[in-house]
């Protein structure tokens, strides 16, 4: 297990759409309630869900991917570091390494479909092992909330079209570069 940044953050855009501005304001209200990570993530998920698939939510530049890896667009990073909103663009076949996160988070599929394999870390005599616990296929509109620990997974675009997902993290991704806490280089079910 090693610390890593699997997708480098791009600078926040100078402009965002009005629906995105409204989403950020709603997330801010939720985060400022000061609740524990799990209820915060659940409430942020409720804020994000109605925006998924909304035409005009993202600018054209937020739809741009990289040919060799998924691309992260930082849409907003709260000045106090309490949350960030990013768009991840996945071309067919692109995936993350197996990883976990620095904070609570919420993911929602804005366009296309994403596949996720979730893992459990199992200690062993000489080395630990990752055991797959669940495979999830998330279509447009699907939303999920998570809180560490126990958030180990691999995400990929196993479809034939571009996928875009929106992610909210309880950390300043523009400063950290990524929401990834650790990349796991252990024997794992693939």
PDB file of C-alpha atoms in Angstrom:
ATOM      1  CA  UNK A   1       0.000   0.000   0.000  1.00  0.00           C
ATOM      2  CA  UNK A   2       1.482   3.290  -1.053  1.00  0.00           C
ATOM      3  CA  UNK A   3       0.278   6.879  -1.111  1.00  0.00           C
ATOM      4  CA  UNK A   4      -0.441   8.004  -4.640  1.00  0.00           C
ATOM      5  CA  UNK A   5      -2.215  10.500  -6.806  1.00  0.00           C
ATOM      6  CA  UNK A   6      -3.757   8.539  -9.669  1.00  0.00           C
ATOM      7  CA  UNK A   7      -5.270  11.504 -11.479  1.00  0.00           C
ATOM      8  CA  UNK A   8      -3.723  14.922 -11.287  1.00  0.00           C
ATOM      9  CA  UNK A   9      -6.095  17.772 -10.559  1.00  0.00           C
ATOM     10  CA  UNK A  10      -6.519  20.464 -13.150  1.00  0.00           C
ATOM     11  CA  UNK A  11      -6.919  24.076 -12.077  1.00  0.00           C
ATOM     12  CA  UNK A  12     -10.474  25.110 -11.270  1.00  0.00           C
ATOM     13  CA  UNK A  13     -12.199  26.741 -14.222  1.00  0.00           C
ATOM     14  CA  UNK A  14     -12.720  30.479 -14.129  1.00  0.00           C
ATOM     15  CA  UNK A  15     -16.416  30.012 -14.765  1.00  0.00           C
ATOM     16  CA  UNK A  16     -19.051  27.421 -13.993  1.00  0.00           C
ATOM     17  CA  UNK A  17     -22.677  27.080 -14.976  1.00  0.00           C
ATOM     18  CA  UNK A  18     -25.536  28.433 -12.886  1.00  0.00           C
ATOM     19  CA  UNK A  19     -26.882  24.924 -12.084  1.00  0.00           C
ATOM     20  CA  UNK A  20     -23.394  23.964 -10.872  1.00  0.00           C
ATOM     21  CA  UNK A  21     -23.212  27.149  -8.774  1.00  0.00           C
ATOM     22  CA  UNK A  22     -26.544  26.203  -7.164  1.00  0.00           C
ATOM     23  CA  UNK A  23     -25.296  22.663  -6.477  1.00  0.00           C
ATOM     24  CA  UNK A  24     -22.175  24.048  -4.780  1.00  0.00           C
ATOM     25  CA  UNK A  25     -24.329  26.349  -2.608  1.00  0.00           C
ATOM     26  CA  UNK A  26     -26.480  23.383  -1.546  1.00  0.00           C
ATOM     27  CA  UNK A  27     -23.432  21.253  -0.741  1.00  0.00           C
ATOM     28  CA  UNK A  28     -21.974  24.154   1.256  1.00  0.00           C
ATOM     29  CA  UNK A  29     -25.178  24.397   3.346  1.00  0.00           C
ATOM     30  CA  UNK A  30     -25.048  20.663   4.035  1.00  0.00           C
ATOM     31  CA  UNK A  31     -21.353  20.569   4.950  1.00  0.00           C
ATOM     32  CA  UNK A  32     -21.670  23.621   7.203  1.00  0.00           C
ATOM     33  CA  UNK A  33     -24.112  21.707   9.397  1.00  0.00           C
ATOM     34  CA  UNK A  34     -21.057  20.045  10.913  1.00  0.00           C
ATOM     35  CA  UNK A  35     -22.478  16.531  11.037  1.00  0.00           C
ATOM     36  CA  UNK A  36     -20.394  13.361  11.209  1.00  0.00           C
ATOM     37  CA  UNK A  37     -18.947  12.073   7.904  1.00  0.00           C
ATOM     38  CA  UNK A  38     -21.576   9.383   7.206  1.00  0.00           C
ATOM     39  CA  UNK A  39     -24.699  11.578   7.475  1.00  0.00           C
ATOM     40  CA  UNK A  40     -22.881  14.397   5.669  1.00  0.00           C
ATOM     41  CA  UNK A  41     -22.124  12.077   2.746  1.00  0.00           C
ATOM     42  CA  UNK A  42     -25.722  10.793   2.667  1.00  0.00           C
ATOM     43  CA  UNK A  43     -27.147  14.333   2.640  1.00  0.00           C
ATOM     44  CA  UNK A  44     -24.687  15.493  -0.041  1.00  0.00           C
ATOM     45  CA  UNK A  45     -25.742  12.473  -2.133  1.00  0.00           C
ATOM     46  CA  UNK A  46     -29.345  13.715  -1.907  1.00  0.00           C
ATOM     47  CA  UNK A  47     -28.187  17.127  -3.183  1.00  0.00           C
ATOM     48  CA  UNK A  48     -26.197  15.629  -6.072  1.00  0.00           C
ATOM     49  CA  UNK A  49     -28.759  13.097  -7.343  1.00  0.00           C
ATOM     50  CA  UNK A  50     -31.207  15.542  -9.021  1.00  0.00           C
ATOM     51  CA  UNK A  51     -28.354  17.174 -10.974  1.00  0.00           C
ATOM     52  CA  UNK A  52     -27.078  13.994 -12.633  1.00  0.00           C
ATOM     53  CA  UNK A  53     -27.764  14.004 -16.372  1.00  0.00           C
ATOM     54  CA  UNK A  54     -28.964  17.611 -16.265  1.00  0.00           C
ATOM     55  CA  UNK A  55     -28.275  19.225 -19.667  1.00  0.00           C
ATOM     56  CA  UNK A  56     -26.025  22.267 -19.379  1.00  0.00           C
ATOM     57  CA  UNK A  57     -24.695  21.351 -15.933  1.00  0.00           C
ATOM     58  CA  UNK A  58     -21.107  21.113 -17.190  1.00  0.00           C
ATOM     59  CA  UNK A  59     -19.237  23.288 -19.646  1.00  0.00           C
ATOM     60  CA  UNK A  60     -17.897  21.684 -22.838  1.00  0.00           C
ATOM     61  CA  UNK A  61     -14.364  21.732 -21.392  1.00  0.00           C
ATOM     62  CA  UNK A  62     -15.532  19.514 -18.507  1.00  0.00           C
ATOM     63  CA  UNK A  63     -16.382  16.774 -21.032  1.00  0.00           C
ATOM     64  CA  UNK A  64     -12.792  16.520 -22.280  1.00  0.00           C
ATOM     65  CA  UNK A  65     -10.828  13.386 -21.415  1.00  0.00           C
ATOM     66  CA  UNK A  66      -7.253  12.171 -21.828  1.00  0.00           C
ATOM     67  CA  UNK A  67      -6.456   9.398 -24.302  1.00  0.00           C
ATOM     68  CA  UNK A  68      -4.279   7.431 -21.852  1.00  0.00           C
ATOM     69  CA  UNK A  69      -6.043   7.791 -18.459  1.00  0.00           C
ATOM     70  CA  UNK A  70      -9.161   9.179 -16.887  1.00  0.00           C
ATOM     71  CA  UNK A  71      -9.207  12.947 -16.393  1.00  0.00           C
ATOM     72  CA  UNK A  72     -10.171  14.947 -13.337  1.00  0.00           C
ATOM     73  CA  UNK A  73     -11.642  18.443 -13.676  1.00  0.00           C
ATOM     74  CA  UNK A  74     -11.821  20.371 -10.406  1.00  0.00           C
ATOM     75  CA  UNK A  75     -15.134  22.221 -10.602  1.00  0.00           C
ATOM     76  CA  UNK A  76     -15.015  23.767  -7.126  1.00  0.00           C
ATOM     77  CA  UNK A  77     -12.815  23.649  -4.032  1.00  0.00           C
ATOM     78  CA  UNK A  78     -14.241  25.364  -0.971  1.00  0.00           C
ATOM     79  CA  UNK A  79     -11.870  28.032   0.386  1.00  0.00           C
ATOM     80  CA  UNK A  80     -11.855  26.512   3.874  1.00  0.00           C
ATOM     81  CA  UNK A  81     -10.937  23.073   2.447  1.00  0.00           C
ATOM     82  CA  UNK A  82     -14.168  21.467   3.680  1.00  0.00           C
ATOM     83  CA  UNK A  83     -15.184  19.994   0.308  1.00  0.00           C
ATOM     84  CA  UNK A  84     -14.394  19.752  -3.387  1.00  0.00           C
ATOM     85  CA  UNK A  85     -16.497  18.959  -6.429  1.00  0.00           C
ATOM     86  CA  UNK A  86     -14.841  17.283  -9.411  1.00  0.00           C
ATOM     87  CA  UNK A  87     -15.879  15.776 -12.720  1.00  0.00           C
ATOM     88  CA  UNK A  88     -14.073  12.616 -13.818  1.00  0.00           C
ATOM     89  CA  UNK A  89     -14.075  11.825 -17.530  1.00  0.00           C
ATOM     90  CA  UNK A  90     -13.550   8.168 -18.472  1.00  0.00           C
ATOM     91  CA  UNK A  91     -12.976   6.992 -22.024  1.00  0.00           C
ATOM     92  CA  UNK A  92     -13.801   3.333 -22.749  1.00  0.00           C
ATOM     93  CA  UNK A  93     -11.422   0.957 -20.952  1.00  0.00           C
ATOM     94  CA  UNK A  94      -9.945   3.531 -18.556  1.00  0.00           C
ATOM     95  CA  UNK A  95      -9.761   2.652 -14.867  1.00  0.00           C
ATOM     96  CA  UNK A  96      -8.285   3.558 -11.523  1.00  0.00           C
ATOM     97  CA  UNK A  97      -5.847   1.486  -9.532  1.00  0.00           C
ATOM     98  CA  UNK A  98      -7.292  -0.234  -6.463  1.00  0.00           C
ATOM     99  CA  UNK A  99      -7.439   2.574  -3.896  1.00  0.00           C
ATOM    100  CA  UNK A 100      -9.155   4.156  -0.913  1.00  0.00           C
ATOM    101  CA  UNK A 101      -9.833   7.798  -0.010  1.00  0.00           C
ATOM    102  CA  UNK A 102      -8.713  10.617   2.268  1.00  0.00           C
ATOM    103  CA  UNK A 103     -12.253  11.594   3.297  1.00  0.00           C
ATOM    104  CA  UNK A 104     -15.969  10.928   2.972  1.00  0.00           C
ATOM    105  CA  UNK A 105     -17.214  11.104  -0.582  1.00  0.00           C
ATOM    106  CA  UNK A 106     -20.164  10.961  -2.921  1.00  0.00           C
ATOM    107  CA  UNK A 107     -20.118   9.787  -6.525  1.00  0.00           C
ATOM    108  CA  UNK A 108     -22.779  10.114  -9.175  1.00  0.00           C
ATOM    109  CA  UNK A 109     -22.838   9.077 -12.813  1.00  0.00           C
ATOM    110  CA  UNK A 110     -23.662  12.088 -14.966  1.00  0.00           C
ATOM    111  CA  UNK A 111     -23.219  10.428 -18.365  1.00  0.00           C
ATOM    112  CA  UNK A 112     -22.650   6.862 -19.491  1.00  0.00           C
ATOM    113  CA  UNK A 113     -22.011   3.968 -17.134  1.00  0.00           C
ATOM    114  CA  UNK A 114     -19.281   3.009 -14.653  1.00  0.00           C
ATOM    115  CA  UNK A 115     -18.258  -0.341 -13.203  1.00  0.00           C
ATOM    116  CA  UNK A 116     -16.874  -0.705  -9.711  1.00  0.00           C
ATOM    117  CA  UNK A 117     -15.279  -3.597  -7.866  1.00  0.00           C
ATOM    118  CA  UNK A 118     -15.274  -3.224  -4.084  1.00  0.00           C
ATOM    119  CA  UNK A 119     -12.721  -4.951  -1.860  1.00  0.00           C
ATOM    120  CA  UNK A 120     -12.111  -5.990   1.721  1.00  0.00           C
ATOM    121  CA  UNK A 121      -8.572  -6.077   3.128  1.00  0.00           C
ATOM    122  CA  UNK A 122      -7.852  -9.482   4.686  1.00  0.00           C
ATOM    123  CA  UNK A 123      -4.724  -9.887   6.840  1.00  0.00           C
ATOM    124  CA  UNK A 124      -2.509 -12.879   6.113  1.00  0.00           C
ATOM    125  CA  UNK A 125       0.448 -14.650   7.693  1.00  0.00           C
ATOM    126  CA  UNK A 126       3.049 -12.978   5.495  1.00  0.00           C
ATOM    127  CA  UNK A 127       1.045 -10.392   3.550  1.00  0.00           C
ATOM    128  CA  UNK A 128      -2.450  -9.000   3.354  1.00  0.00           C
ATOM    129  CA  UNK A 129      -4.803  -9.769   0.469  1.00  0.00           C
ATOM    130  CA  UNK A 130      -7.715  -7.956  -1.162  1.00  0.00           C
ATOM    131  CA  UNK A 131     -10.896  -9.965  -1.549  1.00  0.00           C
ATOM    132  CA  UNK A 132     -13.601  -8.732  -3.914  1.00  0.00           C
ATOM    133  CA  UNK A 133     -16.862  -8.221  -2.059  1.00  0.00           C
ATOM    134  CA  UNK A 134     -19.131  -6.726  -4.699  1.00  0.00           C
ATOM    135  CA  UNK A 135     -19.300  -5.699  -8.349  1.00  0.00           C
ATOM    136  CA  UNK A 136     -21.543  -2.736  -9.096  1.00  0.00           C
ATOM    137  CA  UNK A 137     -22.550  -1.305 -12.468  1.00  0.00           C
ATOM    138  CA  UNK A 138     -23.809   2.259 -12.137  1.00  0.00           C
ATOM    139  CA  UNK A 139     -25.833   3.812 -14.969  1.00  0.00           C
ATOM    140  CA  UNK A 140     -26.509   7.500 -15.474  1.00  0.00           C
ATOM    141  CA  UNK A 141     -28.243   8.868 -12.391  1.00  0.00           C
ATOM    142  CA  UNK A 142     -26.755   6.364  -9.931  1.00  0.00           C
ATOM    143  CA  UNK A 143     -25.344   7.933  -6.774  1.00  0.00           C
ATOM    144  CA  UNK A 144     -23.363   6.424  -3.893  1.00  0.00           C
ATOM    145  CA  UNK A 145     -21.930   7.752  -0.633  1.00  0.00           C
ATOM    146  CA  UNK A 146     -18.968   6.327   1.273  1.00  0.00           C
ATOM    147  CA  UNK A 147     -16.920   6.966   4.376  1.00  0.00           C
ATOM    148  CA  UNK A 148     -13.489   5.527   5.152  1.00  0.00           C
ATOM    149  CA  UNK A 149     -12.397   3.043   6.277  1.00  0.00           C
ATOM    150  CA  UNK A 150     -13.731   0.228   4.149  1.00  0.00           C
ATOM    151  CA  UNK A 151     -13.924   2.213   0.915  1.00  0.00           C
ATOM    152  CA  UNK A 152     -11.395   0.196  -1.102  1.00  0.00           C
ATOM    153  CA  UNK A 153     -12.343  -0.119  -4.760  1.00  0.00           C
ATOM    154  CA  UNK A 154     -11.411  -0.002  -8.435  1.00  0.00           C
ATOM    155  CA  UNK A 155     -13.543   2.011 -10.868  1.00  0.00           C
ATOM    156  CA  UNK A 156     -13.552   1.637 -14.643  1.00  0.00           C
ATOM    157  CA  UNK A 157     -15.442   2.459 -17.783  1.00  0.00           C
ATOM    158  CA  UNK A 158     -16.191  -0.991 -19.148  1.00  0.00           C
ATOM    159  CA  UNK A 159     -18.583   0.404 -21.748  1.00  0.00           C
ATOM    160  CA  UNK A 160     -18.045   1.591 -25.301  1.00  0.00           C
ATOM    161  CA  UNK A 161     -18.927   5.266 -24.754  1.00  0.00           C
ATOM    162  CA  UNK A 162     -17.430   8.098 -22.691  1.00  0.00           C
ATOM    163  CA  UNK A 163     -18.559   8.223 -19.056  1.00  0.00           C
ATOM    164  CA  UNK A 164     -18.581  11.286 -16.804  1.00  0.00           C
ATOM    165  CA  UNK A 165     -19.051  11.118 -13.063  1.00  0.00           C
ATOM    166  CA  UNK A 166     -19.344  13.866 -10.472  1.00  0.00           C
ATOM    167  CA  UNK A 167     -17.552  13.415  -7.152  1.00  0.00           C
ATOM    168  CA  UNK A 168     -17.818  15.404  -3.941  1.00  0.00           C
ATOM    169  CA  UNK A 169     -15.081  14.872  -1.350  1.00  0.00           C
ATOM    170  CA  UNK A 170     -14.747  16.210   2.185  1.00  0.00           C
ATOM    171  CA  UNK A 171     -11.259  17.505   1.355  1.00  0.00           C
ATOM    172  CA  UNK A 172      -9.554  20.104  -0.835  1.00  0.00           C
ATOM    173  CA  UNK A 173      -8.709  18.091  -3.953  1.00  0.00           C
ATOM    174  CA  UNK A 174      -7.228  21.177  -5.644  1.00  0.00           C
ATOM    175  CA  UNK A 175      -4.556  21.242  -2.926  1.00  0.00           C
ATOM    176  CA  UNK A 176      -4.111  17.472  -2.532  1.00  0.00           C
ATOM    177  CA  UNK A 177      -4.196  16.686  -6.263  1.00  0.00           C
ATOM    178  CA  UNK A 178      -6.438  13.670  -5.718  1.00  0.00           C
ATOM    179  CA  UNK A 179      -8.917  12.112  -3.313  1.00  0.00           C
ATOM    180  CA  UNK A 180      -6.819   8.937  -3.179  1.00  0.00           C
ATOM    181  CA  UNK A 181      -5.269   8.133   0.178  1.00  0.00           C
ATOM    182  CA  UNK A 182      -3.579   4.852  -0.768  1.00  0.00           C
ATOM    183  CA  UNK A 183      -3.085   2.682  -3.822  1.00  0.00           C
ATOM    184  CA  UNK A 184      -3.065  -1.025  -2.967  1.00  0.00           C
ATOM    185  CA  UNK A 185      -0.411  -3.168  -4.603  1.00  0.00           C
ATOM    186  CA  UNK A 186      -1.447  -6.460  -2.995  1.00  0.00           C
ATOM    187  CA  UNK A 187      -2.687  -9.801  -4.270  1.00  0.00           C
ATOM    188  CA  UNK A 188      -6.300  -9.135  -5.254  1.00  0.00           C
ATOM    189  CA  UNK A 189      -9.274 -10.732  -6.923  1.00  0.00           C
ATOM    190  CA  UNK A 190      -9.476  -9.151 -10.380  1.00  0.00           C
TER     191      UNK A 190
END
